[in-house]
mmCIF file of C-alpha atoms in Angstrom:
data_model
loop_
_atom_site.group_PDB
_atom_site.id
_atom_site.type_symbol
_atom_site.label_atom_id
_atom_site.label_comp_id
_atom_site.label_asym_id
_atom_site.label_seq_id
_atom_site.Cartn_x
_atom_site.Cartn_y
_atom_site.Cartn_z
ATOM 1 C CA UNK W 277 29.353 -66.466 4.365
ATOM 2 C CA UNK W 278 29.815 -62.999 2.873
ATOM 3 C CA UNK W 279 28.052 -60.139 4.943
ATOM 4 C CA UNK W 280 28.733 -57.457 2.375
ATOM 5 C CA UNK W 281 26.027 -55.147 1.124
ATOM 6 C CA UNK W 282 24.970 -55.930 -2.413
ATOM 7 C CA UNK W 283 26.214 -53.461 -4.976
ATOM 8 C CA UNK W 284 22.772 -52.297 -6.096
ATOM 9 C CA UNK W 285 21.976 -51.389 -2.565
ATOM 10 C CA UNK W 286 25.025 -49.298 -2.181
ATOM 11 C CA UNK W 287 24.196 -47.540 -5.485
ATOM 12 C CA UNK W 288 20.607 -46.759 -4.099
ATOM 13 C CA UNK W 289 21.977 -45.441 -0.932
ATOM 14 C CA UNK W 290 24.433 -43.080 -2.732
ATOM 15 C CA UNK W 291 21.561 -41.953 -5.016
ATOM 16 C CA UNK W 292 19.338 -41.226 -1.992
ATOM 17 C CA UNK W 293 22.125 -39.447 -0.245
ATOM 18 C CA UNK W 294 22.752 -37.386 -3.290
ATOM 19 C CA UNK W 295 19.170 -36.601 -3.638
ATOM 20 C CA UNK W 296 18.901 -35.346 -0.048
ATOM 21 C CA UNK W 297 21.942 -33.256 -0.495
ATOM 22 C CA UNK W 298 20.541 -31.551 -3.562
ATOM 23 C CA UNK W 299 17.205 -30.894 -1.822
ATOM 24 C CA UNK W 300 18.969 -29.457 1.224
ATOM 25 C CA UNK W 301 21.168 -27.318 -1.020
ATOM 26 C CA UNK W 302 18.121 -25.950 -2.823
ATOM 27 C CA UNK W 303 16.272 -25.282 0.388
ATOM 28 C CA UNK W 304 19.184 -23.376 1.807
ATOM 29 C CA UNK W 305 19.520 -21.471 -1.505
ATOM 30 C CA UNK W 306 15.939 -20.475 -1.410
ATOM 31 C CA UNK W 307 15.949 -19.363 2.223
ATOM 32 C CA UNK W 308 19.101 -17.352 1.521
ATOM 33 C CA UNK W 309 18.232 -15.809 -1.905
ATOM 34 C CA UNK W 310 14.391 -15.693 -2.122
ATOM 35 C CA UNK W 311 13.001 -12.935 0.081
ATOM 36 C CA UNK W 312 9.695 -13.501 -1.812
ATOM 37 C CA UNK W 313 8.858 -16.859 -0.487
ATOM 38 C CA UNK W 314 7.003 -15.866 2.854
ATOM 39 C CA UNK W 315 4.750 -13.261 1.311
ATOM 40 C CA UNK W 316 1.064 -13.106 2.096
ATOM 41 C CA UNK W 317 -0.275 -13.396 -1.451
ATOM 42 C CA UNK W 318 -3.597 -13.887 -3.035
ATOM 43 C CA UNK W 319 -4.002 -17.077 -5.047
ATOM 44 C CA UNK W 320 -1.877 -16.957 -8.187
ATOM 45 C CA UNK W 321 -3.854 -19.763 -9.822
ATOM 46 C CA UNK W 322 -5.285 -17.264 -12.366
ATOM 47 C CA UNK W 323 -1.845 -16.403 -13.528
ATOM 48 C CA UNK W 324 -0.780 -20.201 -13.674
ATOM 49 C CA UNK W 325 -3.786 -20.725 -16.022
ATOM 50 C CA UNK W 326 -3.030 -17.678 -18.082
ATOM 51 C CA UNK W 327 0.603 -18.665 -18.425
ATOM 52 C CA UNK W 328 -0.396 -22.158 -19.693
ATOM 53 C CA UNK W 329 -2.961 -20.725 -22.138
ATOM 54 C CA UNK W 330 -0.457 -18.131 -23.467
ATOM 55 C CA UNK W 331 -1.218 -14.534 -24.600
ATOM 56 C CA UNK W 332 -4.679 -13.047 -24.781
ATOM 57 C CA UNK W 333 -5.919 -9.681 -25.886
ATOM 58 C CA UNK W 334 -6.141 -6.468 -24.115
ATOM 59 C CA UNK W 335 -9.835 -5.488 -23.804
ATOM 60 C CA UNK W 336 -9.009 -1.811 -24.242
ATOM 61 C CA UNK W 337 -6.452 -1.759 -27.152
ATOM 62 C CA UNK W 338 -6.818 -5.329 -28.492
ATOM 63 C CA UNK W 339 -3.111 -5.851 -28.272
ATOM 64 C CA UNK W 340 -1.709 -9.286 -27.505
ATOM 65 C CA UNK W 341 -0.156 -9.562 -24.100
ATOM 66 C CA UNK W 342 0.678 -11.855 -21.247
ATOM 67 C CA UNK W 343 -1.055 -11.225 -17.897
ATOM 68 C CA UNK W 344 -1.496 -7.510 -18.353
ATOM 69 C CA UNK W 345 -1.431 -4.721 -20.860
ATOM 70 C CA UNK W 346 1.584 -2.503 -20.036
ATOM 71 C CA UNK W 347 0.215 0.449 -22.160
ATOM 72 C CA UNK W 348 -3.383 0.406 -20.914
ATOM 73 C CA UNK W 349 -2.554 -0.612 -17.373
ATOM 74 C CA UNK W 350 -5.356 -3.356 -17.209
ATOM 75 C CA UNK W 351 -5.407 -7.162 -16.990
ATOM 76 C CA UNK W 352 -5.790 -9.131 -20.178
ATOM 77 C CA UNK W 353 -8.872 -11.234 -21.074
ATOM 78 C CA UNK W 354 -7.462 -14.403 -19.554
ATOM 79 C CA UNK W 355 -6.844 -12.559 -16.227
ATOM 80 C CA UNK W 356 -10.292 -11.352 -14.940
ATOM 81 C CA UNK W 357 -9.833 -8.165 -13.001
ATOM 82 C CA UNK W 358 -11.953 -9.618 -10.048
ATOM 83 C CA UNK W 359 -9.352 -12.405 -9.606
ATOM 84 C CA UNK W 360 -6.418 -10.206 -8.990
ATOM 85 C CA UNK W 361 -5.861 -8.576 -5.564
ATOM 86 C CA UNK W 362 -6.732 -4.995 -4.766
ATOM 87 C CA UNK W 363 -4.284 -3.231 -2.515
ATOM 88 C CA UNK W 364 -5.190 -0.251 -0.310
ATOM 89 C CA UNK W 365 -2.177 2.155 0.298
ATOM 90 C CA UNK W 366 -1.639 4.577 3.187
ATOM 91 C CA UNK W 367 -0.619 7.416 0.792
ATOM 92 C CA UNK W 368 -0.570 8.377 -2.835
ATOM 93 C CA UNK W 369 2.144 7.429 -5.306
ATOM 94 C CA UNK W 370 3.401 9.255 -8.354
ATOM 95 C CA UNK W 371 5.713 7.323 -10.801
ATOM 96 C CA UNK W 372 7.748 9.431 -13.182
ATOM 97 C CA UNK W 373 8.623 7.187 -16.199
ATOM 98 C CA UNK W 374 11.550 7.832 -18.551
ATOM 99 C CA UNK W 375 10.341 8.034 -22.149
ATOM 100 C CA UNK W 376 12.936 5.546 -23.203
ATOM 101 C CA UNK W 377 12.055 3.041 -20.522
ATOM 102 C CA UNK W 378 10.666 -0.108 -22.349
ATOM 103 C CA UNK W 379 7.024 -0.432 -21.367
ATOM 104 C CA UNK W 380 7.050 -4.281 -21.351
ATOM 105 C CA UNK W 381 10.097 -4.380 -18.937
ATOM 106 C CA UNK W 382 8.932 -1.923 -16.485
ATOM 107 C CA UNK W 383 7.481 -3.118 -13.079
ATOM 108 C CA UNK W 384 5.828 0.151 -12.471
ATOM 109 C CA UNK W 385 2.681 -0.940 -13.967
ATOM 110 C CA UNK W 386 2.309 -3.662 -11.277
ATOM 111 C CA UNK W 387 1.501 -0.878 -8.868
ATOM 112 C CA UNK W 388 -0.945 0.812 -11.170
ATOM 113 C CA UNK W 389 -2.718 -2.515 -11.734
ATOM 114 C CA UNK W 390 -2.912 -3.626 -8.127
ATOM 115 C CA UNK W 391 -3.627 -0.205 -6.443
ATOM 116 C CA UNK W 392 -5.171 1.790 -9.294
ATOM 117 C CA UNK W 393 -6.756 4.637 -7.219
ATOM 118 C CA UNK W 394 -3.493 5.270 -5.277
ATOM 119 C CA UNK W 395 -1.085 5.224 -8.172
ATOM 120 C CA UNK W 396 -0.566 7.651 -11.056
ATOM 121 C CA UNK W 397 2.153 7.069 -13.808
ATOM 122 C CA UNK W 398 3.453 10.097 -15.850
ATOM 123 C CA UNK W 399 5.941 9.897 -18.662
ATOM 124 C CA UNK W 400 8.627 12.505 -18.530
ATOM 125 C CA UNK W 401 8.829 15.520 -19.190
ATOM 126 C CA UNK W 402 5.348 15.301 -17.662
ATOM 127 C CA UNK W 403 5.733 16.046 -13.974
ATOM 128 C CA UNK W 404 3.057 17.119 -11.425
ATOM 129 C CA UNK W 405 3.459 20.437 -9.740
ATOM 130 C CA UNK W 406 4.850 19.886 -6.129
ATOM 131 C CA UNK W 407 6.213 23.322 -5.248
ATOM 132 C CA UNK W 408 3.471 24.414 -2.949
ATOM 133 C CA UNK W 409 3.175 20.908 -1.478
ATOM 134 C CA UNK W 410 6.815 19.832 -0.950
ATOM 135 C CA UNK W 411 6.366 19.789 2.852
ATOM 136 C CA UNK W 412 4.016 16.611 2.228
ATOM 137 C CA UNK W 413 5.742 14.916 -0.715
ATOM 138 C CA UNK W 414 9.072 13.004 -0.848
ATOM 139 C CA UNK W 415 11.136 11.393 -3.598
ATOM 140 C CA UNK W 416 12.711 8.013 -3.245
ATOM 141 C CA UNK W 417 16.156 8.269 -4.633
ATOM 142 C CA UNK W 418 19.673 7.501 -3.337
ATOM 143 C CA UNK W 419 22.181 10.226 -2.759
ATOM 144 C CA UNK W 420 24.255 12.140 -0.147
ATOM 145 C CA UNK W 421 21.241 14.270 0.749
ATOM 146 C CA UNK W 422 18.969 11.262 1.270
ATOM 147 C CA UNK W 423 17.394 10.384 4.564
ATOM 148 C CA UNK W 424 15.967 7.259 6.013
ATOM 149 C CA UNK W 425 12.251 6.457 6.032
ATOM 150 C CA UNK W 426 11.997 6.911 9.912
ATOM 151 C CA UNK W 427 13.450 10.419 9.576
ATOM 152 C CA UNK W 428 10.813 11.653 7.061
ATOM 153 C CA UNK W 429 8.453 13.361 9.454
ATOM 154 C CA UNK W 430 11.351 15.326 11.185
ATOM 155 C CA UNK W 431 12.669 16.557 7.966
ATOM 156 C CA UNK W 432 9.155 17.440 6.443
ATOM 157 C CA UNK W 433 8.442 19.504 9.527
ATOM 158 C CA UNK W 434 11.891 21.209 9.350
ATOM 159 C CA UNK W 435 11.216 21.936 5.691
ATOM 160 C CA UNK W 436 7.767 23.454 6.525
ATOM 161 C CA UNK W 437 9.254 25.585 9.344
ATOM 162 C CA UNK W 438 11.844 26.998 6.970
ATOM 163 C CA UNK W 439 9.132 27.889 4.409
ATOM 164 C CA UNK W 440 7.288 29.724 6.967
ATOM 165 C CA UNK W 441 10.336 31.659 8.114
ATOM 166 C CA UNK W 442 11.156 32.613 4.685
ATOM 167 C CA UNK W 443 7.721 33.902 3.862
ATOM 168 C CA UNK W 444 7.793 36.010 7.177
ATOM 169 C CA UNK W 445 11.097 37.374 6.286
ATOM 170 C CA UNK W 446 9.737 38.707 3.041
ATOM 171 C CA UNK W 447 6.577 40.142 4.527
ATOM 172 C CA UNK W 448 7.741 41.537 7.954
ATOM 173 C CA UNK W 449 9.667 44.492 8.548
ATOM 174 C CA UNK W 450 13.137 43.179 9.569
ATOM 175 C CA UNK W 451 13.441 45.771 12.355
ATOM 176 C CA UNK W 452 10.440 44.318 14.181
ATOM 177 C CA UNK W 453 11.084 41.301 16.150
ATOM 178 C CA UNK W 454 8.326 38.757 16.476
ATOM 179 C CA UNK W 455 7.887 37.383 20.093
ATOM 180 C CA UNK W 456 9.133 33.742 20.421
ATOM 181 C CA UNK W 457 5.656 32.655 21.609
ATOM 182 C CA UNK W 458 4.078 34.207 18.629
ATOM 183 C CA UNK W 459 6.526 32.671 16.367
ATOM 184 C CA UNK W 460 6.172 29.218 17.858
ATOM 185 C CA UNK W 461 2.311 29.493 17.653
ATOM 186 C CA UNK W 462 2.705 30.498 14.041
ATOM 187 C CA UNK W 463 4.975 27.465 13.194
ATOM 188 C CA UNK W 464 2.797 25.121 15.215
ATOM 189 C CA UNK W 465 -0.279 26.147 13.260
ATOM 190 C CA UNK W 466 1.603 25.955 9.841
ATOM 191 C CA UNK W 467 3.404 22.696 10.583
ATOM 192 C CA UNK W 468 0.712 20.754 12.296
ATOM 193 C CA UNK W 469 -0.007 18.959 9.141
ATOM 194 C CA UNK W 470 3.372 17.713 7.783
ATOM 195 C CA UNK W 471 2.390 14.193 7.369
ATOM 196 C CA UNK W 472 3.667 12.492 4.195
ATOM 197 C CA UNK W 473 0.835 12.349 1.700
ATOM 198 C CA UNK W 474 2.485 11.485 -1.490
ATOM 199 C CA UNK W 475 5.707 9.527 -2.476
ATOM 200 C CA UNK W 476 7.439 9.949 -5.780
ATOM 201 C CA UNK W 477 9.443 7.269 -7.728
ATOM 202 C CA UNK W 478 11.504 7.452 -10.857
ATOM 203 C CA UNK W 479 10.983 4.473 -13.217
ATOM 204 C CA UNK W 480 14.025 4.273 -15.386
ATOM 205 C CA UNK W 481 17.362 2.364 -15.925
ATOM 206 C CA UNK W 482 19.890 3.667 -13.443
ATOM 207 C CA UNK W 483 21.892 5.161 -16.377
ATOM 208 C CA UNK W 484 18.884 7.315 -17.496
ATOM 209 C CA UNK W 485 17.722 8.595 -14.195
ATOM 210 C CA UNK W 486 19.904 11.651 -13.952
ATOM 211 C CA UNK W 487 17.856 13.438 -16.564
ATOM 212 C CA UNK W 488 14.666 13.284 -14.399
ATOM 213 C CA UNK W 489 16.377 13.521 -10.987
ATOM 214 C CA UNK W 490 18.008 16.815 -11.838
ATOM 215 C CA UNK W 491 14.796 18.425 -13.150
ATOM 216 C CA UNK W 492 14.153 21.612 -11.196
ATOM 217 C CA UNK W 493 10.662 20.494 -10.500
ATOM 218 C CA UNK W 494 11.965 17.644 -8.127
ATOM 219 C CA UNK W 495 14.788 19.523 -6.637
ATOM 220 C CA UNK W 496 12.768 20.876 -3.743
ATOM 221 C CA UNK W 497 11.557 17.438 -2.599
ATOM 222 C CA UNK W 498 12.988 15.485 0.360
ATOM 223 C CA UNK W 499 14.988 12.623 -0.833
ATOM 224 C CA UNK W 500 14.547 9.218 0.787
ATOM 225 C CA UNK W 501 16.796 6.138 0.376
ATOM 226 C CA UNK W 502 16.185 2.461 1.089
ATOM 227 C CA UNK W 503 19.641 1.560 2.259
ATOM 228 C CA UNK W 504 19.159 -1.866 3.716
ATOM 229 C CA UNK W 505 17.077 -3.695 0.941
ATOM 230 C CA UNK W 506 18.477 -5.781 -1.778
ATOM 231 C CA UNK W 507 17.050 -6.474 -5.258
ATOM 232 C CA UNK W 508 16.078 -9.894 -6.562
ATOM 233 C CA UNK W 509 15.205 -8.426 -9.980
ATOM 234 C CA UNK W 510 16.128 -10.834 -12.863
ATOM 235 C CA UNK W 511 17.410 -7.894 -14.977
ATOM 236 C CA UNK W 512 20.019 -6.633 -12.487
ATOM 237 C CA UNK W 513 21.988 -3.865 -14.212
ATOM 238 C CA UNK W 514 25.809 -4.650 -14.497
ATOM 239 C CA UNK W 515 28.088 -2.398 -12.432
ATOM 240 C CA UNK W 516 25.210 -1.388 -10.044
ATOM 241 C CA UNK W 517 25.082 -2.389 -6.330
ATOM 242 C CA UNK W 518 22.272 -4.958 -5.389
ATOM 243 C CA UNK W 519 20.601 -2.189 -3.224
ATOM 244 C CA UNK W 520 19.553 -0.522 -6.533
ATOM 245 C CA UNK W 521 15.845 -1.963 -6.546
ATOM 246 C CA UNK W 522 13.394 -2.474 -9.382
ATOM 247 C CA UNK W 523 10.495 0.120 -9.301
ATOM 248 C CA UNK W 524 7.885 -2.214 -7.657
ATOM 249 C CA UNK W 525 10.404 -3.420 -5.136
ATOM 250 C CA UNK W 526 11.191 0.066 -4.132
ATOM 251 C CA UNK W 527 7.501 0.891 -3.721
ATOM 252 C CA UNK W 528 6.861 -2.203 -1.682
ATOM 253 C CA UNK W 529 9.761 -1.839 0.535
ATOM 254 C CA UNK W 530 9.202 1.740 1.147
ATOM 255 C CA UNK W 531 5.678 0.969 2.253
ATOM 256 C CA UNK W 532 6.701 -1.664 4.623
ATOM 257 C CA UNK W 533 9.195 0.635 6.305
ATOM 258 C CA UNK W 534 6.682 3.295 6.307
ATOM 259 C CA UNK W 535 4.119 1.244 7.990
ATOM 260 C CA UNK W 536 6.431 0.304 10.798
ATOM 261 C CA UNK W 537 8.653 3.367 11.226
ATOM 262 C CA UNK W 538 6.075 6.166 10.504
ATOM 263 C CA UNK W 539 2.589 4.616 11.172
ATOM 264 C CA UNK W 540 4.140 2.700 14.165
ATOM 265 C CA UNK W 541 2.037 -0.456 13.403
ATOM 266 C CA UNK W 542 2.994 -3.994 13.187
ATOM 267 C CA UNK W 543 3.310 -5.075 9.564
ATOM 268 C CA UNK W 544 1.090 -8.065 8.766
ATOM 269 C CA UNK W 545 1.548 -8.336 5.047
ATOM 270 C CA UNK W 546 -0.825 -5.506 4.183
ATOM 271 C CA UNK W 547 1.109 -4.647 1.004
ATOM 272 C CA UNK W 548 2.445 -7.958 -0.006
ATOM 273 C CA UNK W 549 0.146 -8.266 -2.944
ATOM 274 C CA UNK W 550 1.801 -5.383 -4.603
ATOM 275 C CA UNK W 551 4.314 -8.224 -5.509
ATOM 276 C CA UNK W 552 1.549 -10.411 -6.859
ATOM 277 C CA UNK W 553 2.852 -10.307 -10.500
ATOM 278 C CA UNK W 554 6.432 -9.688 -9.637
ATOM 279 C CA UNK W 555 6.768 -12.783 -7.399
ATOM 280 C CA UNK W 556 5.120 -15.030 -9.898
ATOM 281 C CA UNK W 557 7.390 -13.873 -12.656
ATOM 282 C CA UNK W 558 10.316 -14.283 -10.326
ATOM 283 C CA UNK W 559 9.434 -17.822 -9.585
ATOM 284 C CA UNK W 560 8.925 -18.612 -13.321
ATOM 285 C CA UNK W 561 12.363 -17.381 -14.177
ATOM 286 C CA UNK W 562 14.049 -18.954 -11.193
ATOM 287 C CA UNK W 563 12.544 -22.412 -12.045
ATOM 288 C CA UNK W 564 13.781 -22.060 -15.581
ATOM 289 C CA UNK W 565 17.387 -21.326 -14.383
ATOM 290 C CA UNK W 566 17.346 -23.900 -11.552
ATOM 291 C CA UNK W 567 20.582 -26.052 -12.072
ATOM 292 C CA UNK W 568 19.427 -28.934 -10.010
ATOM 293 C CA UNK W 569 16.139 -29.660 -11.736
ATOM 294 C CA UNK W 570 17.534 -32.151 -14.294
ATOM 295 C CA UNK W 571 19.518 -34.000 -11.578
ATOM 296 C CA UNK W 572 16.608 -34.068 -9.257
ATOM 297 C CA UNK W 573 14.247 -35.546 -12.075
ATOM 298 C CA UNK W 574 16.906 -38.046 -12.894
ATOM 299 C CA UNK W 575 17.048 -39.221 -9.238
ATOM 300 C CA UNK W 576 13.261 -39.269 -8.567
ATOM 301 C CA UNK W 577 12.345 -41.616 -11.448
#
């Protein structure tokens, strides 16, 4: 009597094994490549319904949009404003947008939608005046002069002290030396409020940023670089490193680092909802591109 396993049972075992391998592969891939999976997000059910229903009109300009109007900075009719999260930020944010940046492709609007009273968007050449407040404003931009987030306070205080010394040199007779104690008291009084109050971001393709970055109105600002973060943006620019982030990613990661390194507080997801729209779109695109979907469906039916 033969004890061999029937052919159909072997085939089923092989299929089950193959299915498990695919599931494990996808899980591993998600854990390694999807830093958005463990965010503390508000329910995205409103976005799912809007995506199923298709475009709806902007209540301000009447334009047909999906999820939000990128010119009026408001959610569309199918996405009630009370159903999207409201994020409170620890400082103000200015975004300088390149005039040639495509509105519909920019993620900067996400910040304005989700934290409207903390975020302002300007289209270059319109740039706010920072000259008298450069000891409390910084610019997020990579470069040889950039500092890390944890060193911001030190460099802002140094900048403020240099500014005070420069003014004293202009006003005081060079032949009269100020006592060290008097100078220290003056510096302490002038520099006691060197807390970062505003952070500036440039919203542009990396090939277009130079025009804005080299503007003299931004040259006096402290530069900050996010050196350890990697983008998961679906429009990654060819020839650029994966540390070049989309605008909303840069804002989010900066705030997370600021919270832990400057405010010295444990991060508990306070700013995760800044990625409310971004993470939803990322998931939609990832699902559309997932190579294992067809094979998985085949094996589960």
